PDB file of C-alpha atoms in Angstrom:
ATOM      1  CA  UNK A   1      11.092   2.630 -26.455  1.00 72.00           C
ATOM      2  CA  UNK A   2       7.539   1.344 -26.801  1.00 91.00           C
ATOM      3  CA  UNK A   3       5.768   0.207 -23.636  1.00 96.00           C
ATOM      4  CA  UNK A   4       5.564  -3.586 -23.413  1.00 97.00           C
ATOM      5  CA  UNK A   5       2.497  -5.246 -21.887  1.00 98.00           C
ATOM      6  CA  UNK A   6       3.377  -8.671 -20.478  1.00 98.00           C
ATOM      7  CA  UNK A   7       0.699 -11.193 -19.579  1.00 97.00           C
ATOM      8  CA  UNK A   8       2.808 -14.057 -18.267  1.00 95.00           C
ATOM      9  CA  UNK A   9       6.242 -15.387 -17.350  1.00 93.00           C
ATOM     10  CA  UNK A  10       7.396 -15.900 -20.962  1.00 95.00           C
ATOM     11  CA  UNK A  11       6.490 -12.311 -21.851  1.00 96.00           C
ATOM     12  CA  UNK A  12       8.512 -11.058 -18.887  1.00 96.00           C
ATOM     13  CA  UNK A  13      11.538 -13.084 -19.919  1.00 94.00           C
ATOM     14  CA  UNK A  14      11.358 -11.687 -23.459  1.00 95.00           C
ATOM     15  CA  UNK A  15      11.040  -8.121 -22.153  1.00 95.00           C
ATOM     16  CA  UNK A  16      14.052  -8.378 -19.845  1.00 92.00           C
ATOM     17  CA  UNK A  17      17.010  -6.160 -20.694  1.00 91.00           C
ATOM     18  CA  UNK A  18      20.344  -5.755 -19.008  1.00 89.00           C
ATOM     19  CA  UNK A  19      20.870  -3.651 -15.926  1.00 96.00           C
ATOM     20  CA  UNK A  20      18.946  -3.137 -12.705  1.00 98.00           C
ATOM     21  CA  UNK A  21      15.200  -3.824 -12.685  1.00 98.00           C
ATOM     22  CA  UNK A  22      12.757  -2.015 -10.411  1.00 98.00           C
ATOM     23  CA  UNK A  23       9.241  -3.308  -9.721  1.00 98.00           C
ATOM     24  CA  UNK A  24       6.317  -1.112  -8.706  1.00 98.00           C
ATOM     25  CA  UNK A  25       3.460  -3.429  -7.668  1.00 98.00           C
ATOM     26  CA  UNK A  26      -0.018  -1.899  -8.017  1.00 98.00           C
ATOM     27  CA  UNK A  27      -3.658  -2.872  -8.350  1.00 96.00           C
ATOM     28  CA  UNK A  28      -4.181  -0.233 -11.035  1.00 96.00           C
ATOM     29  CA  UNK A  29      -6.399   2.870 -10.883  1.00 94.00           C
ATOM     30  CA  UNK A  30      -3.107   4.760 -10.948  1.00 96.00           C
ATOM     31  CA  UNK A  31      -2.911   8.249  -9.465  1.00 95.00           C
ATOM     32  CA  UNK A  32      -0.226  10.749  -8.503  1.00 96.00           C
ATOM     33  CA  UNK A  33       0.857   8.575  -5.613  1.00 96.00           C
ATOM     34  CA  UNK A  34       1.650   5.745  -8.004  1.00 97.00           C
ATOM     35  CA  UNK A  35       3.447   8.201 -10.283  1.00 98.00           C
ATOM     36  CA  UNK A  36       5.726   9.122  -7.382  1.00 97.00           C
ATOM     37  CA  UNK A  37       6.621   5.442  -6.907  1.00 98.00           C
ATOM     38  CA  UNK A  38       7.377   5.059 -10.610  1.00 98.00           C
ATOM     39  CA  UNK A  39       9.570   8.163 -10.583  1.00 98.00           C
ATOM     40  CA  UNK A  40      11.580   6.855  -7.639  1.00 97.00           C
ATOM     41  CA  UNK A  41      12.008   3.539  -9.453  1.00 98.00           C
ATOM     42  CA  UNK A  42      13.062   5.330 -12.637  1.00 97.00           C
ATOM     43  CA  UNK A  43      15.891   7.102 -10.828  1.00 97.00           C
ATOM     44  CA  UNK A  44      17.258   3.867  -9.375  1.00 96.00           C
ATOM     45  CA  UNK A  45      16.885   1.350 -12.209  1.00 98.00           C
ATOM     46  CA  UNK A  46      17.600   0.731 -15.873  1.00 97.00           C
ATOM     47  CA  UNK A  47      14.232  -0.948 -16.431  1.00 98.00           C
ATOM     48  CA  UNK A  48      10.961  -0.205 -14.621  1.00 98.00           C
ATOM     49  CA  UNK A  49       8.199  -2.806 -14.419  1.00 98.00           C
ATOM     50  CA  UNK A  50       4.756  -1.844 -13.113  1.00 98.00           C
ATOM     51  CA  UNK A  51       2.432  -4.692 -12.216  1.00 98.00           C
ATOM     52  CA  UNK A  52      -1.322  -4.122 -12.478  1.00 98.00           C
ATOM     53  CA  UNK A  53      -3.249  -6.918 -10.817  1.00 97.00           C
ATOM     54  CA  UNK A  54      -6.295  -6.697  -8.549  1.00 95.00           C
ATOM     55  CA  UNK A  55      -5.353  -9.447  -6.129  1.00 94.00           C
ATOM     56  CA  UNK A  56      -8.376 -11.461  -4.958  1.00 94.00           C
ATOM     57  CA  UNK A  57      -6.453 -13.025  -2.061  1.00 93.00           C
ATOM     58  CA  UNK A  58      -6.230  -9.760  -0.135  1.00 95.00           C
ATOM     59  CA  UNK A  59      -9.963  -9.018  -0.181  1.00 93.00           C
ATOM     60  CA  UNK A  60     -12.251 -10.439   2.499  1.00 89.00           C
ATOM     61  CA  UNK A  61     -15.699 -11.849   1.655  1.00 86.00           C
ATOM     62  CA  UNK A  62     -17.438  -8.591   2.574  1.00 79.00           C
ATOM     63  CA  UNK A  63     -14.891  -6.283   0.914  1.00 82.00           C
ATOM     64  CA  UNK A  64     -14.945  -4.435  -2.391  1.00 77.00           C
ATOM     65  CA  UNK A  65     -13.113  -6.755  -4.819  1.00 87.00           C
ATOM     66  CA  UNK A  66     -15.783  -6.483  -7.529  1.00 87.00           C
ATOM     67  CA  UNK A  67     -16.139  -2.746  -6.928  1.00 86.00           C
ATOM     68  CA  UNK A  68     -12.433  -1.958  -6.951  1.00 88.00           C
ATOM     69  CA  UNK A  69     -11.763   0.452  -9.851  1.00 89.00           C
ATOM     70  CA  UNK A  70     -10.307  -1.054 -12.989  1.00 93.00           C
ATOM     71  CA  UNK A  71      -8.997   1.575 -15.414  1.00 95.00           C
ATOM     72  CA  UNK A  72      -6.446  -0.299 -17.469  1.00 97.00           C
ATOM     73  CA  UNK A  73      -6.371   1.929 -20.569  1.00 97.00           C
ATOM     74  CA  UNK A  74      -5.908   5.054 -18.452  1.00 97.00           C
ATOM     75  CA  UNK A  75      -3.269   3.234 -16.402  1.00 97.00           C
ATOM     76  CA  UNK A  76      -1.320   2.459 -19.572  1.00 98.00           C
ATOM     77  CA  UNK A  77      -1.385   6.156 -20.457  1.00 97.00           C
ATOM     78  CA  UNK A  78       0.086   6.975 -17.033  1.00 98.00           C
ATOM     79  CA  UNK A  79       2.811   4.360 -17.493  1.00 98.00           C
ATOM     80  CA  UNK A  80       3.715   5.683 -20.936  1.00 98.00           C
ATOM     81  CA  UNK A  81       3.897   9.241 -19.620  1.00 97.00           C
ATOM     82  CA  UNK A  82       6.202   8.136 -16.790  1.00 98.00           C
ATOM     83  CA  UNK A  83       8.558   6.170 -19.015  1.00 97.00           C
ATOM     84  CA  UNK A  84       7.663   2.696 -17.710  1.00 98.00           C
ATOM     85  CA  UNK A  85       9.286  -0.074 -19.731  1.00 98.00           C
ATOM     86  CA  UNK A  86       6.988  -3.020 -18.956  1.00 98.00           C
ATOM     87  CA  UNK A  87       3.476  -3.363 -17.563  1.00 98.00           C
ATOM     88  CA  UNK A  88       2.850  -6.820 -16.121  1.00 98.00           C
ATOM     89  CA  UNK A  89      -0.908  -7.442 -16.336  1.00 98.00           C
ATOM     90  CA  UNK A  90      -1.634 -11.090 -15.585  1.00 97.00           C
ATOM     91  CA  UNK A  91      -5.070 -12.598 -15.103  1.00 94.00           C
ATOM     92  CA  UNK A  92      -6.000 -14.558 -11.999  1.00 93.00           C
ATOM     93  CA  UNK A  93      -5.449 -17.885 -13.751  1.00 93.00           C
ATOM     94  CA  UNK A  94      -1.869 -16.874 -14.571  1.00 92.00           C
ATOM     95  CA  UNK A  95      -1.176 -15.945 -10.945  1.00 96.00           C
ATOM     96  CA  UNK A  96      -3.025 -18.701  -9.106  1.00 96.00           C
ATOM     97  CA  UNK A  97      -3.395 -22.325 -10.145  1.00 93.00           C
ATOM     98  CA  UNK A  98      -6.820 -23.832  -9.521  1.00 92.00           C
ATOM     99  CA  UNK A  99      -5.261 -26.407  -7.163  1.00 95.00           C
ATOM    100  CA  UNK A 100      -3.013 -23.915  -5.340  1.00 93.00           C
ATOM    101  CA  UNK A 101      -2.007 -25.192  -1.890  1.00 95.00           C
ATOM    102  CA  UNK A 102       0.756 -22.953  -0.506  1.00 95.00           C
ATOM    103  CA  UNK A 103       0.483 -19.347   0.682  1.00 96.00           C
ATOM    104  CA  UNK A 104       2.655 -16.988   2.721  1.00 98.00           C
ATOM    105  CA  UNK A 105       1.692 -16.418   6.353  1.00 98.00           C
ATOM    106  CA  UNK A 106       2.155 -12.911   7.706  1.00 98.00           C
ATOM    107  CA  UNK A 107       2.403 -14.308  11.232  1.00 98.00           C
ATOM    108  CA  UNK A 108       1.456 -12.353  14.345  1.00 98.00           C
ATOM    109  CA  UNK A 109       2.458  -9.053  12.765  1.00 98.00           C
ATOM    110  CA  UNK A 110      -0.188  -9.605  10.105  1.00 98.00           C
ATOM    111  CA  UNK A 111      -2.942 -10.162  12.672  1.00 98.00           C
ATOM    112  CA  UNK A 112      -2.665  -6.862  14.571  1.00 98.00           C
ATOM    113  CA  UNK A 113      -3.718  -3.258  13.840  1.00 98.00           C
ATOM    114  CA  UNK A 114      -5.020  -3.379  10.235  1.00 98.00           C
ATOM    115  CA  UNK A 115      -4.787  -7.169  10.256  1.00 98.00           C
ATOM    116  CA  UNK A 116      -7.182  -7.399  13.213  1.00 98.00           C
ATOM    117  CA  UNK A 117      -9.903  -5.824  11.088  1.00 96.00           C
ATOM    118  CA  UNK A 118      -9.021  -7.671   7.872  1.00 96.00           C
ATOM    119  CA  UNK A 119      -8.195 -11.279   8.772  1.00 96.00           C
ATOM    120  CA  UNK A 120      -6.016 -12.928   6.136  1.00 96.00           C
ATOM    121  CA  UNK A 121      -5.468  -9.675   4.259  1.00 97.00           C
ATOM    122  CA  UNK A 122      -1.719  -9.556   4.750  1.00 98.00           C
ATOM    123  CA  UNK A 123      -1.339 -13.253   3.952  1.00 98.00           C
ATOM    124  CA  UNK A 124      -2.842 -12.408   0.557  1.00 97.00           C
ATOM    125  CA  UNK A 125      -0.611  -9.361   0.149  1.00 98.00           C
ATOM    126  CA  UNK A 126       2.593 -11.232   0.941  1.00 98.00           C
ATOM    127  CA  UNK A 127       1.618 -14.178  -1.251  1.00 98.00           C
ATOM    128  CA  UNK A 128       1.057 -12.009  -4.320  1.00 98.00           C
ATOM    129  CA  UNK A 129       4.147  -9.882  -3.656  1.00 98.00           C
ATOM    130  CA  UNK A 130       6.356 -12.953  -3.350  1.00 98.00           C
ATOM    131  CA  UNK A 131       4.912 -14.324  -6.602  1.00 98.00           C
ATOM    132  CA  UNK A 132       5.555 -10.983  -8.328  1.00 98.00           C
ATOM    133  CA  UNK A 133       9.126 -10.995  -7.029  1.00 98.00           C
ATOM    134  CA  UNK A 134       9.650 -14.502  -8.409  1.00 97.00           C
ATOM    135  CA  UNK A 135       8.090 -13.691 -11.776  1.00 97.00           C
ATOM    136  CA  UNK A 136       9.675 -10.272 -12.392  1.00 97.00           C
ATOM    137  CA  UNK A 137      12.953 -10.945 -10.532  1.00 97.00           C
ATOM    138  CA  UNK A 138      13.590  -7.295  -9.685  1.00 98.00           C
ATOM    139  CA  UNK A 139      16.654  -5.894  -7.998  1.00 98.00           C
ATOM    140  CA  UNK A 140      14.513  -3.442  -6.066  1.00 98.00           C
ATOM    141  CA  UNK A 141      10.829  -2.763  -5.447  1.00 98.00           C
ATOM    142  CA  UNK A 142       9.067   0.446  -4.457  1.00 98.00           C
ATOM    143  CA  UNK A 143       6.074   0.649  -2.100  1.00 98.00           C
ATOM    144  CA  UNK A 144       4.221   3.601  -0.590  1.00 97.00           C
ATOM    145  CA  UNK A 145       4.487   4.606   3.052  1.00 97.00           C
ATOM    146  CA  UNK A 146       0.707   5.151   3.037  1.00 97.00           C
ATOM    147  CA  UNK A 147       0.375   1.374   3.474  1.00 97.00           C
ATOM    148  CA  UNK A 148       2.858   1.429   6.331  1.00 98.00           C
ATOM    149  CA  UNK A 149       2.022  -1.953   7.851  1.00 98.00           C
ATOM    150  CA  UNK A 150       2.169  -3.571   4.419  1.00 98.00           C
ATOM    151  CA  UNK A 151       5.580  -1.999   3.830  1.00 98.00           C
ATOM    152  CA  UNK A 152       6.850  -3.216   7.206  1.00 98.00           C
ATOM    153  CA  UNK A 153       5.600  -6.743   6.519  1.00 98.00           C
ATOM    154  CA  UNK A 154       7.197  -6.851   3.070  1.00 98.00           C
ATOM    155  CA  UNK A 155      10.499  -5.789   4.601  1.00 98.00           C
ATOM    156  CA  UNK A 156      10.071  -8.525   7.216  1.00 98.00           C
ATOM    157  CA  UNK A 157       9.343 -11.124   4.528  1.00 98.00           C
ATOM    158  CA  UNK A 158      12.406 -10.090   2.522  1.00 98.00           C
ATOM    159  CA  UNK A 159      14.577 -10.367   5.629  1.00 98.00           C
ATOM    160  CA  UNK A 160      13.080 -13.620   6.905  1.00 98.00           C
ATOM    161  CA  UNK A 161      13.168 -15.390   3.526  1.00 98.00           C
ATOM    162  CA  UNK A 162      16.568 -13.988   2.456  1.00 98.00           C
ATOM    163  CA  UNK A 163      15.219 -12.434  -0.728  1.00 98.00           C
ATOM    164  CA  UNK A 164      17.885 -10.522  -2.707  1.00 98.00           C
ATOM    165  CA  UNK A 165      15.667  -7.480  -3.250  1.00 98.00           C
ATOM    166  CA  UNK A 166      16.029  -3.931  -1.947  1.00 98.00           C
ATOM    167  CA  UNK A 167      12.754  -2.484  -0.645  1.00 98.00           C
ATOM    168  CA  UNK A 168      12.246   1.268  -1.003  1.00 98.00           C
ATOM    169  CA  UNK A 169       9.524   3.180   0.817  1.00 97.00           C
ATOM    170  CA  UNK A 170       8.142   6.310  -0.830  1.00 96.00           C
ATOM    171  CA  UNK A 171       6.455   9.148   1.118  1.00 96.00           C
ATOM    172  CA  UNK A 172       2.672   9.399   1.151  1.00 97.00           C
ATOM    173  CA  UNK A 173       1.353  11.772  -1.502  1.00 96.00           C
ATOM    174  CA  UNK A 174      -1.520  13.988  -0.394  1.00 96.00           C
ATOM    175  CA  UNK A 175      -4.077  16.132  -2.119  1.00 93.00           C
ATOM    176  CA  UNK A 176      -3.951  19.886  -1.410  1.00 94.00           C
ATOM    177  CA  UNK A 177      -6.495  19.531   1.391  1.00 94.00           C
ATOM    178  CA  UNK A 178      -4.376  16.886   3.131  1.00 96.00           C
ATOM    179  CA  UNK A 179      -6.317  13.757   2.159  1.00 97.00           C
ATOM    180  CA  UNK A 180      -3.940  10.895   1.375  1.00 97.00           C
ATOM    181  CA  UNK A 181      -4.234   9.841  -2.250  1.00 95.00           C
ATOM    182  CA  UNK A 182      -6.094   6.556  -2.679  1.00 94.00           C
ATOM    183  CA  UNK A 183      -7.840   4.792  -5.523  1.00 91.00           C
ATOM    184  CA  UNK A 184     -10.887   4.652  -3.239  1.00 91.00           C
ATOM    185  CA  UNK A 185     -11.137   8.450  -2.837  1.00 93.00           C
ATOM    186  CA  UNK A 186     -13.273   8.551  -5.999  1.00 91.00           C
ATOM    187  CA  UNK A 187     -16.104   6.943  -4.022  1.00 91.00           C
ATOM    188  CA  UNK A 188     -16.337   9.847  -1.569  1.00 95.00           C
ATOM    189  CA  UNK A 189     -19.128  12.364  -2.016  1.00 95.00           C
ATOM    190  CA  UNK A 190     -18.264  16.022  -1.395  1.00 94.00           C
ATOM    191  CA  UNK A 191     -19.763  15.777   2.094  1.00 96.00           C
ATOM    192  CA  UNK A 192     -17.971  12.496   2.794  1.00 97.00           C
ATOM    193  CA  UNK A 193     -14.704  14.039   1.752  1.00 96.00           C
ATOM    194  CA  UNK A 194     -15.041  16.833   4.282  1.00 97.00           C
ATOM    195  CA  UNK A 195     -15.596  14.258   7.015  1.00 98.00           C
ATOM    196  CA  UNK A 196     -12.649  12.165   5.782  1.00 98.00           C
ATOM    197  CA  UNK A 197     -10.282  15.098   6.260  1.00 98.00           C
ATOM    198  CA  UNK A 198     -10.474  14.396   9.990  1.00 98.00           C
ATOM    199  CA  UNK A 199      -8.018  11.528   9.440  1.00 98.00           C
ATOM    200  CA  UNK A 200      -5.153  13.711   8.238  1.00 98.00           C
ATOM    201  CA  UNK A 201      -6.042  16.440  10.744  1.00 98.00           C
ATOM    202  CA  UNK A 202      -5.877  13.922  13.593  1.00 98.00           C
ATOM    203  CA  UNK A 203      -2.503  12.633  12.425  1.00 98.00           C
ATOM    204  CA  UNK A 204      -1.048  16.134  12.122  1.00 98.00           C
ATOM    205  CA  UNK A 205      -2.328  17.072  15.566  1.00 98.00           C
ATOM    206  CA  UNK A 206      -0.962  13.911  17.144  1.00 98.00           C
ATOM    207  CA  UNK A 207       2.408  14.247  15.416  1.00 97.00           C
ATOM    208  CA  UNK A 208       2.908  17.669  17.035  1.00 97.00           C
ATOM    209  CA  UNK A 209       3.028  16.035  20.490  1.00 96.00           C
ATOM    210  CA  UNK A 210       6.025  14.331  22.128  1.00 94.00           C
ATOM    211  CA  UNK A 211       4.638  11.723  24.525  1.00 96.00           C
ATOM    212  CA  UNK A 212       2.605   8.627  23.638  1.00 97.00           C
ATOM    213  CA  UNK A 213      -0.257   9.642  25.918  1.00 96.00           C
ATOM    214  CA  UNK A 214      -0.556  13.101  24.397  1.00 97.00           C
ATOM    215  CA  UNK A 215      -0.231  11.828  20.837  1.00 98.00           C
ATOM    216  CA  UNK A 216      -3.107   9.385  21.348  1.00 98.00           C
ATOM    217  CA  UNK A 217      -5.304  11.832  23.268  1.00 98.00           C
ATOM    218  CA  UNK A 218      -4.929  14.773  20.900  1.00 98.00           C
ATOM    219  CA  UNK A 219      -5.459  12.681  17.762  1.00 98.00           C
ATOM    220  CA  UNK A 220      -8.510  10.975  19.271  1.00 98.00           C
ATOM    221  CA  UNK A 221     -10.053  14.341  20.113  1.00 98.00           C
ATOM    222  CA  UNK A 222      -9.908  15.327  16.440  1.00 98.00           C
ATOM    223  CA  UNK A 223     -11.506  12.059  15.343  1.00 98.00           C
ATOM    224  CA  UNK A 224     -14.256  12.364  17.954  1.00 98.00           C
ATOM    225  CA  UNK A 225     -15.025  15.906  16.800  1.00 97.00           C
ATOM    226  CA  UNK A 226     -15.818  14.595  13.301  1.00 97.00           C
ATOM    227  CA  UNK A 227     -19.008  13.054  14.655  1.00 96.00           C
ATOM    228  CA  UNK A 228     -20.846   9.807  13.958  1.00 96.00           C
ATOM    229  CA  UNK A 229     -20.329   9.873  10.180  1.00 96.00           C
ATOM    230  CA  UNK A 230     -16.699   8.906  10.796  1.00 98.00           C
ATOM    231  CA  UNK A 231     -16.654   5.280  11.977  1.00 98.00           C
ATOM    232  CA  UNK A 232     -13.146   4.706  13.322  1.00 98.00           C
ATOM    233  CA  UNK A 233     -11.731   1.167  13.353  1.00 98.00           C
ATOM    234  CA  UNK A 234      -8.530   2.060  15.144  1.00 98.00           C
ATOM    235  CA  UNK A 235      -6.082   4.759  16.110  1.00 98.00           C
ATOM    236  CA  UNK A 236      -2.771   3.027  16.836  1.00 98.00           C
ATOM    237  CA  UNK A 237       0.632   4.316  17.905  1.00 98.00           C
ATOM    238  CA  UNK A 238       3.112   1.607  16.984  1.00 98.00           C
ATOM    239  CA  UNK A 239       6.727   0.606  16.528  1.00 98.00           C
ATOM    240  CA  UNK A 240       7.431   1.080  12.781  1.00 97.00           C
ATOM    241  CA  UNK A 241       9.281  -2.244  12.468  1.00 97.00           C
ATOM    242  CA  UNK A 242       6.882  -4.534  14.362  1.00 97.00           C
ATOM    243  CA  UNK A 243       3.603  -2.572  14.495  1.00 98.00           C
ATOM    244  CA  UNK A 244       3.313  -3.444  18.187  1.00 98.00           C
ATOM    245  CA  UNK A 245       1.683  -0.710  20.274  1.00 98.00           C
ATOM    246  CA  UNK A 246       4.274   1.415  22.081  1.00 97.00           C
ATOM    247  CA  UNK A 247       4.079   1.998  25.831  1.00 95.00           C
ATOM    248  CA  UNK A 248       4.265   5.301  27.649  1.00 94.00           C
ATOM    249  CA  UNK A 249       8.059   5.087  28.117  1.00 94.00           C
ATOM    250  CA  UNK A 250       8.813   4.542  24.429  1.00 95.00           C
ATOM    251  CA  UNK A 251      11.225   6.968  22.768  1.00 95.00           C
ATOM    252  CA  UNK A 252      12.204   7.200  19.119  1.00 97.00           C
ATOM    253  CA  UNK A 253      10.473   6.779  15.780  1.00 97.00           C
ATOM    254  CA  UNK A 254       6.856   5.616  15.787  1.00 98.00           C
ATOM    255  CA  UNK A 255       3.933   5.377  13.384  1.00 98.00           C
ATOM    256  CA  UNK A 256       0.538   6.854  14.197  1.00 98.00           C
ATOM    257  CA  UNK A 257      -1.964   4.933  12.067  1.00 98.00           C
ATOM    258  CA  UNK A 258      -5.701   5.329  11.615  1.00 98.00           C
ATOM    259  CA  UNK A 259      -8.458   3.543   9.722  1.00 98.00           C
ATOM    260  CA  UNK A 260     -12.052   4.688   9.389  1.00 98.00           C
ATOM    261  CA  UNK A 261     -15.098   4.357   7.175  1.00 97.00           C
ATOM    262  CA  UNK A 262     -16.910   7.359   5.739  1.00 97.00           C
ATOM    263  CA  UNK A 263     -20.140   6.487   3.981  1.00 93.00           C
ATOM    264  CA  UNK A 264     -19.290   3.196   2.276  1.00 92.00           C
ATOM    265  CA  UNK A 265     -15.578   3.957   1.818  1.00 94.00           C
ATOM    266  CA  UNK A 266     -12.906   2.677   4.171  1.00 95.00           C
ATOM    267  CA  UNK A 267      -9.734   4.758   4.334  1.00 97.00           C
ATOM    268  CA  UNK A 268      -6.359   4.325   6.024  1.00 98.00           C
ATOM    269  CA  UNK A 269      -3.638   6.858   6.745  1.00 98.00           C
ATOM    270  CA  UNK A 270      -0.549   7.223   8.902  1.00 98.00           C
ATOM    271  CA  UNK A 271       2.269   9.536   9.833  1.00 98.00           C
ATOM    272  CA  UNK A 272       5.775   8.876  11.144  1.00 98.00           C
ATOM    273  CA  UNK A 273       6.767  10.846  14.227  1.00 97.00           C
ATOM    274  CA  UNK A 274       9.437  10.990  16.916  1.00 96.00           C
ATOM    275  CA  UNK A 275       8.501  10.386  20.571  1.00 96.00           C
ATOM    276  CA  UNK A 276      10.500  11.848  23.435  1.00 89.00           C
ATOM    277  CA  UNK A 277       8.620  11.110  26.666  1.00 76.00           C
ATOM    278  CA  UNK A 278      11.458  12.362  28.864  1.00 69.00           C
TER     279      UNK A 278
END
């Protein structure tokens, strides 16, 4: 079946077929990580919708909204190759009325860890995701574990607002050298990329430890060894459901998350691990 490109609500209604619908929300610049999300959606649903929309609400005033890569023709080729049924590609005017008044608040959980460095970011993420849910009306949606705090907040929103949507998390896809796939990786020079590998090395080293203190200490050592070209925003060991920092007695699943800037490119990464301080 030919790929349908929908620009608005009426197009989505016309494209709707019977059976389960899966949504894969993206901002475009699709890579192998996005392909993995699409493939998971394809297994679970009769119709797969991929949204491509660079959401202005989730970018701060000093962030890279205008610089964010826009590769729509190449993205369509990826969607065709992966058997996507519908690409939803609205413009900003379709998504946000000029007199828009109401947004989603991410609450306290949206103000910590990544949210502490990007005020309002998760409000913008949840607002656009809720609008996409309302427009596409999927039965399930697939998000990447690489954006672990985003995934946790979307699950919280679905639970708190009683949305009838199943949320699937897909594992982070990495390049052979360990760097987590990101649309922003294209901005790294060869030298920057070598420095950026400290993020995944730190996570692997931390994940090999069992106690919170050792996890933090070992991972921080790796980041410090990368030198001044790696500007770390945070290294956080958190509860995967709330993203609150865990204490030294915590046992069970946790997320070790890191964010840093290399050159002009800000990168995030995380790993899930099991703590057993006893």
